[in-house]
Amino acid sequence: LGLCWVAGVLNLEDITPLTNTLWGLIVFVGVVDNFFDLIKFGVKTFAKDKADEFPEELPLSLGSGQVTGTVVNGFNRLMQVDTERECECEAAAFFAAYTLGLPCFSFRPNALEAAVMAAESSQPDNDIDPLLTNNGIMKILVWLMAPVAMESVKHPQLIQSDPREAEGFLNRLERSDLIDKNDLWWLAEGPEEKEDMLKWAYTEADLLMRRQSTAVKEITERLASGAATVGDCVAAVENY
C-alpha cells in the first residue's frame, strides 16, 4: 500500500502500472475474502446455470475473512501504541521468569531466546540446572505464555503478545542439531501431546497471573514510570 501511494505521488511512471496491478490485487483479495459468501449466494440466485462450477470454498482460507483479519492485526501491532498494555505484558513475563527460577530477566520472551537458553543449560560446562527436562520445558512454556495470559485477561485481541512463540520454541528444539531428540519426550507421544502441553502452559500462566495480580500490577506501574530497573522489579516481587 505504501509503495502504491509513493509511486502515485512521485509520478514514477515506469512502475506505476505495476503498483496499479498490485493495488487492484489487494482490493480483489479483500473483496473476495470478506464477501465470498455473498458472491456465492448471488451466483446461486441469479446464475443458476453456473452454480455447479462455482467453488464451495477457496484455498488458503480465502473467503473466511482470515486473510484480511491477519493483515489488520499486523497493522495494529505496528501502529497501535499502548504503554500500559505493553508494560503489563512485560511485567507478566518478568514475574513468571523470576518466580519460576528461570535464568533470565527477559521482559519480551521469544522462541529463539527460549530455545538458546534451554540448549545452553544442557551443556556440560554450564553451572545452571538443565532445562531440557519435563519440569524445565514446562517452566519455559509458562514463561512464554505469561504475556499472552495477561493480555487476554483485559483485551479480546492480542497485540503485544504472541501465543505462537510457545509452539515456535518447541519447533526450534525439534529442529536443533545440538539437542538429543531423546530429551524431547513429546515426539514419541504424537502431536496431541504437544497441543496438550501448550494448553496446560497457558492455563498455568493464566492461573499464575490471576493469583499474583497485585505483584504483577506493582511491576507494571514501576515499568510504566520509565525509570524502573531489574532490581526495582525484583523488589516488587519480594515486597521490599
mmCIF file of N, CA and C in Angstrom, residues 118-180:
data_model
loop_
_atom_site.group_PDB
_atom_site.id
_atom_site.type_symbol
_atom_site.label_atom_id
_atom_site.label_comp_id
_atom_site.label_asym_id
_atom_site.label_seq_id
_atom_site.Cartn_x
_atom_site.Cartn_y
_atom_site.Cartn_z
ATOM 1 N N ALA A 118 17.484 -23.055 26.758
ATOM 2 C CA ALA A 118 17.320 -24.483 27.051
ATOM 3 C C ALA A 118 18.523 -25.281 26.575
ATOM 4 N N ALA A 119 19.023 -24.962 25.387
ATOM 5 C CA ALA A 119 20.172 -25.695 24.845
ATOM 6 C C ALA A 119 21.432 -25.435 25.666
ATOM 7 N N GLU A 120 21.666 -24.183 26.044
ATOM 8 C CA GLU A 120 22.863 -23.848 26.820
ATOM 9 C C GLU A 120 22.833 -24.476 28.202
ATOM 10 N N SER A 121 21.637 -24.630 28.756
ATOM 11 C CA SER A 121 21.540 -25.209 30.096
ATOM 12 C C SER A 121 21.961 -26.672 30.129
ATOM 13 N N SER A 122 21.922 -27.329 28.974
ATOM 14 C CA SER A 122 22.272 -28.751 28.921
ATOM 15 C C SER A 122 23.745 -28.994 28.620
ATOM 16 N N GLN A 123 24.513 -27.917 28.415
ATOM 17 C CA GLN A 123 25.935 -28.079 28.121
ATOM 18 C C GLN A 123 26.696 -28.495 29.384
ATOM 19 N N PRO A 124 27.692 -29.372 29.246
ATOM 20 C CA PRO A 124 28.404 -29.888 30.434
ATOM 21 C C PRO A 124 29.160 -28.826 31.214
ATOM 22 N N ASP A 125 29.571 -27.726 30.564
ATOM 23 C CA ASP A 125 30.330 -26.691 31.260
ATOM 24 C C ASP A 125 29.441 -25.607 31.855
ATOM 25 N N ASN A 126 28.131 -25.862 31.912
ATOM 26 C CA ASN A 126 27.192 -24.877 32.429
ATOM 27 C C ASN A 126 26.823 -25.218 33.865
ATOM 28 N N ASP A 127 26.794 -24.201 34.723
ATOM 29 C CA ASP A 127 26.524 -24.430 36.147
ATOM 30 C C ASP A 127 25.039 -24.367 36.500
ATOM 31 N N ILE A 128 24.184 -23.914 35.569
ATOM 32 C CA ILE A 128 22.763 -23.788 35.901
ATOM 33 C C ILE A 128 22.070 -25.139 35.741
ATOM 34 N N ASP A 129 20.926 -25.263 36.373
ATOM 35 C CA ASP A 129 20.170 -26.501 36.280
ATOM 36 C C ASP A 129 19.688 -26.718 34.848
ATOM 37 N N PRO A 130 19.799 -27.953 34.340
ATOM 38 C CA PRO A 130 19.364 -28.220 32.964
ATOM 39 C C PRO A 130 17.863 -27.990 32.810
ATOM 40 N N LEU A 131 17.503 -27.397 31.693
ATOM 41 C CA LEU A 131 16.092 -27.105 31.414
ATOM 42 C C LEU A 131 15.473 -28.076 30.420
ATOM 43 N N LEU A 132 16.295 -28.965 29.853
ATOM 44 C CA LEU A 132 15.756 -29.954 28.922
ATOM 45 C C LEU A 132 15.208 -31.152 29.689
ATOM 46 N N THR A 133 14.315 -30.835 30.598
ATOM 47 C CA THR A 133 13.614 -31.847 31.379
ATOM 48 C C THR A 133 12.124 -31.545 31.298
ATOM 49 N N ASN A 134 11.337 -32.469 31.769
ATOM 50 C CA ASN A 134 9.887 -32.246 31.762
ATOM 51 C C ASN A 134 9.539 -30.962 32.501
ATOM 52 N N ASN A 135 10.095 -30.824 33.699
ATOM 53 C CA ASN A 135 9.809 -29.650 34.520
ATOM 54 C C ASN A 135 10.365 -28.370 33.890
ATOM 55 N N GLY A 136 11.584 -28.441 33.357
ATOM 56 C CA GLY A 136 12.209 -27.263 32.779
ATOM 57 C C GLY A 136 11.489 -26.762 31.537
ATOM 58 N N ILE A 137 11.112 -27.670 30.662
ATOM 59 C CA ILE A 137 10.401 -27.281 29.438
ATOM 60 C C ILE A 137 9.064 -26.637 29.778
ATOM 61 N N MET A 138 8.369 -27.198 30.741
ATOM 62 C CA MET A 138 7.059 -26.644 31.097
ATOM 63 C C MET A 138 7.209 -25.262 31.737
ATOM 64 N N LYS A 139 8.261 -25.038 32.493
ATOM 65 C CA LYS A 139 8.505 -23.704 33.057
ATOM 66 C C LYS A 139 8.702 -22.678 31.946
ATOM 67 N N ILE A 140 9.486 -23.048 30.940
ATOM 68 C CA ILE A 140 9.724 -22.131 29.829
ATOM 69 C C ILE A 140 8.436 -21.844 29.071
ATOM 70 N N LEU A 141 7.613 -22.867 28.883
ATOM 71 C CA LEU A 141 6.342 -22.670 28.184
ATOM 72 C C LEU A 141 5.419 -21.733 28.960
ATOM 73 N N VAL A 142 5.384 -21.879 30.275
ATOM 74 C CA VAL A 142 4.568 -20.978 31.104
ATOM 75 C C VAL A 142 5.085 -19.553 30.977
ATOM 76 N N TRP A 143 6.408 -19.387 30.985
ATOM 77 C CA TRP A 143 7.020 -18.064 30.814
ATOM 78 C C TRP A 143 6.615 -17.440 29.479
ATOM 79 N N LEU A 144 6.662 -18.231 28.405
ATOM 80 C CA LEU A 144 6.300 -17.718 27.082
ATOM 81 C C LEU A 144 4.817 -17.379 26.990
ATOM 82 N N MET A 145 4.005 -18.094 27.746
ATOM 83 C CA MET A 145 2.556 -17.863 27.703
ATOM 84 C C MET A 145 2.097 -16.782 28.684
ATOM 85 N N ALA A 146 2.950 -16.369 29.607
ATOM 86 C CA ALA A 146 2.543 -15.391 30.622
ATOM 87 C C ALA A 146 2.053 -14.073 30.017
ATOM 88 N N PRO A 147 2.765 -13.469 29.062
ATOM 89 C CA PRO A 147 2.239 -12.227 28.468
ATOM 90 C C PRO A 147 0.910 -12.439 27.751
ATOM 91 N N VAL A 148 0.760 -13.600 27.118
ATOM 92 C CA VAL A 148 -0.493 -13.920 26.414
ATOM 93 C C VAL A 148 -1.645 -13.991 27.402
ATOM 94 N N ALA A 149 -1.416 -14.693 28.506
ATOM 95 C CA ALA A 149 -2.455 -14.818 29.528
ATOM 96 C C ALA A 149 -2.805 -13.469 30.120
ATOM 97 N N MET A 150 -1.794 -12.644 30.382
ATOM 98 C CA MET A 150 -2.027 -11.333 30.970
ATOM 99 C C MET A 150 -2.830 -10.436 30.039
ATOM 100 N N GLU A 151 -2.469 -10.427 28.759
ATOM 101 C CA GLU A 151 -3.173 -9.566 27.808
ATOM 102 C C GLU A 151 -4.580 -10.068 27.544
ATOM 103 N N SER A 152 -4.756 -11.391 27.557
ATOM 104 C CA SER A 152 -6.076 -11.967 27.292
ATOM 105 C C SER A 152 -7.084 -11.645 28.379
ATOM 106 N N VAL A 153 -6.592 -11.402 29.600
ATOM 107 C CA VAL A 153 -7.488 -11.092 30.710
ATOM 108 C C VAL A 153 -8.250 -9.798 30.458
ATOM 109 N N LYS A 154 -7.585 -8.806 29.852
ATOM 110 C CA LYS A 154 -8.174 -7.478 29.702
ATOM 111 C C LYS A 154 -8.579 -7.117 28.283
ATOM 112 N N HIS A 155 -8.055 -7.850 27.293
ATOM 113 C CA HIS A 155 -8.284 -7.434 25.914
ATOM 114 C C HIS A 155 -8.722 -8.622 25.052
ATOM 115 N N PRO A 156 -9.696 -8.413 24.163
ATOM 116 C CA PRO A 156 -10.166 -9.501 23.304
ATOM 117 C C PRO A 156 -9.196 -9.837 22.176
ATOM 118 N N GLN A 157 -8.308 -8.903 21.846
ATOM 119 C CA GLN A 157 -7.363 -9.106 20.752
ATOM 120 C C GLN A 157 -5.944 -8.942 21.262
ATOM 121 N N LEU A 158 -5.062 -9.871 20.865
ATOM 122 C CA LEU A 158 -3.668 -9.819 21.292
ATOM 123 C C LEU A 158 -2.877 -8.937 20.338
ATOM 124 N N ILE A 159 -2.167 -7.957 20.903
ATOM 125 C CA ILE A 159 -1.335 -7.068 20.101
ATOM 126 C C ILE A 159 0.113 -7.111 20.575
ATOM 127 N N GLN A 160 0.325 -7.041 21.872
ATOM 128 C CA GLN A 160 1.677 -7.007 22.422
ATOM 129 C C GLN A 160 2.281 -8.392 22.618
ATOM 130 N N SER A 161 1.463 -9.414 22.717
ATOM 131 C CA SER A 161 1.957 -10.773 22.954
ATOM 132 C C SER A 161 1.596 -11.668 21.771
ATOM 133 N N ASP A 162 2.258 -12.817 21.698
ATOM 134 C CA ASP A 162 2.038 -13.732 20.581
ATOM 135 C C ASP A 162 2.052 -15.170 21.094
ATOM 136 N N PRO A 163 0.922 -15.875 21.050
ATOM 137 C CA PRO A 163 0.876 -17.256 21.548
ATOM 138 C C PRO A 163 1.686 -18.229 20.701
ATOM 139 N N ARG A 164 2.070 -17.816 19.496
ATOM 140 C CA ARG A 164 2.834 -18.713 18.624
ATOM 141 C C ARG A 164 4.274 -18.895 19.093
ATOM 142 N N GLU A 165 4.742 -18.023 19.987
ATOM 143 C CA GLU A 165 6.115 -18.141 20.473
ATOM 144 C C GLU A 165 6.334 -19.461 21.219
ATOM 145 N N ALA A 166 5.339 -19.904 21.957
ATOM 146 C CA ALA A 166 5.484 -21.152 22.725
ATOM 147 C C ALA A 166 5.642 -22.353 21.798
ATOM 148 N N GLU A 167 4.784 -22.436 20.785
ATOM 149 C CA GLU A 167 4.909 -23.539 19.829
ATOM 150 C C GLU A 167 6.198 -23.409 19.028
ATOM 151 N N GLY A 168 6.569 -22.157 18.696
ATOM 152 C CA GLY A 168 7.817 -21.939 17.978
ATOM 153 C C GLY A 168 9.026 -22.419 18.765
ATOM 154 N N PHE A 169 8.967 -22.267 20.075
ATOM 155 C CA PHE A 169 10.046 -22.763 20.942
ATOM 156 C C PHE A 169 10.190 -24.273 20.809
ATOM 157 N N LEU A 170 9.087 -24.999 20.889
ATOM 158 C CA LEU A 170 9.139 -26.453 20.747
ATOM 159 C C LEU A 170 9.612 -26.861 19.362
ATOM 160 N N ASN A 171 9.182 -26.142 18.348
ATOM 161 C CA ASN A 171 9.606 -26.453 16.979
ATOM 162 C C ASN A 171 11.102 -26.247 16.803
ATOM 163 N N ARG A 172 11.646 -25.204 17.426
ATOM 164 C CA ARG A 172 13.081 -24.954 17.323
ATOM 165 C C ARG A 172 13.887 -26.062 18.003
ATOM 166 N N LEU A 173 13.397 -26.537 19.125
ATOM 167 C CA LEU A 173 14.080 -27.648 19.789
ATOM 168 C C LEU A 173 14.063 -28.892 18.905
ATOM 169 N N GLU A 174 12.955 -29.135 18.245
ATOM 170 C CA GLU A 174 12.826 -30.314 17.389
ATOM 171 C C GLU A 174 13.770 -30.254 16.192
ATOM 172 N N ARG A 175 14.045 -29.030 15.697
ATOM 173 C CA ARG A 175 14.899 -28.879 14.508
ATOM 174 C C ARG A 175 16.378 -28.732 14.854
ATOM 175 N N SER A 176 16.694 -28.536 16.124
ATOM 176 C CA SER A 176 18.075 -28.279 16.518
ATOM 177 C C SER A 176 18.936 -29.533 16.435
ATOM 178 N N ASP A 177 20.168 -29.353 15.932
ATOM 179 C CA ASP A 177 21.129 -30.455 15.873
ATOM 180 C C ASP A 177 21.939 -30.568 17.163
ATOM 181 N N LEU A 178 21.768 -29.604 18.057
ATOM 182 C CA LEU A 178 22.548 -29.593 19.296
ATOM 183 C C LEU A 178 21.836 -30.312 20.432
ATOM 184 N N ILE A 179 20.627 -30.754 20.190
ATOM 185 C CA ILE A 179 19.810 -31.326 21.256
ATOM 186 C C ILE A 179 19.511 -32.784 20.953
ATOM 187 N N ASP A 180 19.679 -33.609 21.959
ATOM 188 C CA ASP A 180 19.357 -35.027 21.837
ATOM 189 C C ASP A 180 17.840 -35.182 21.750
#
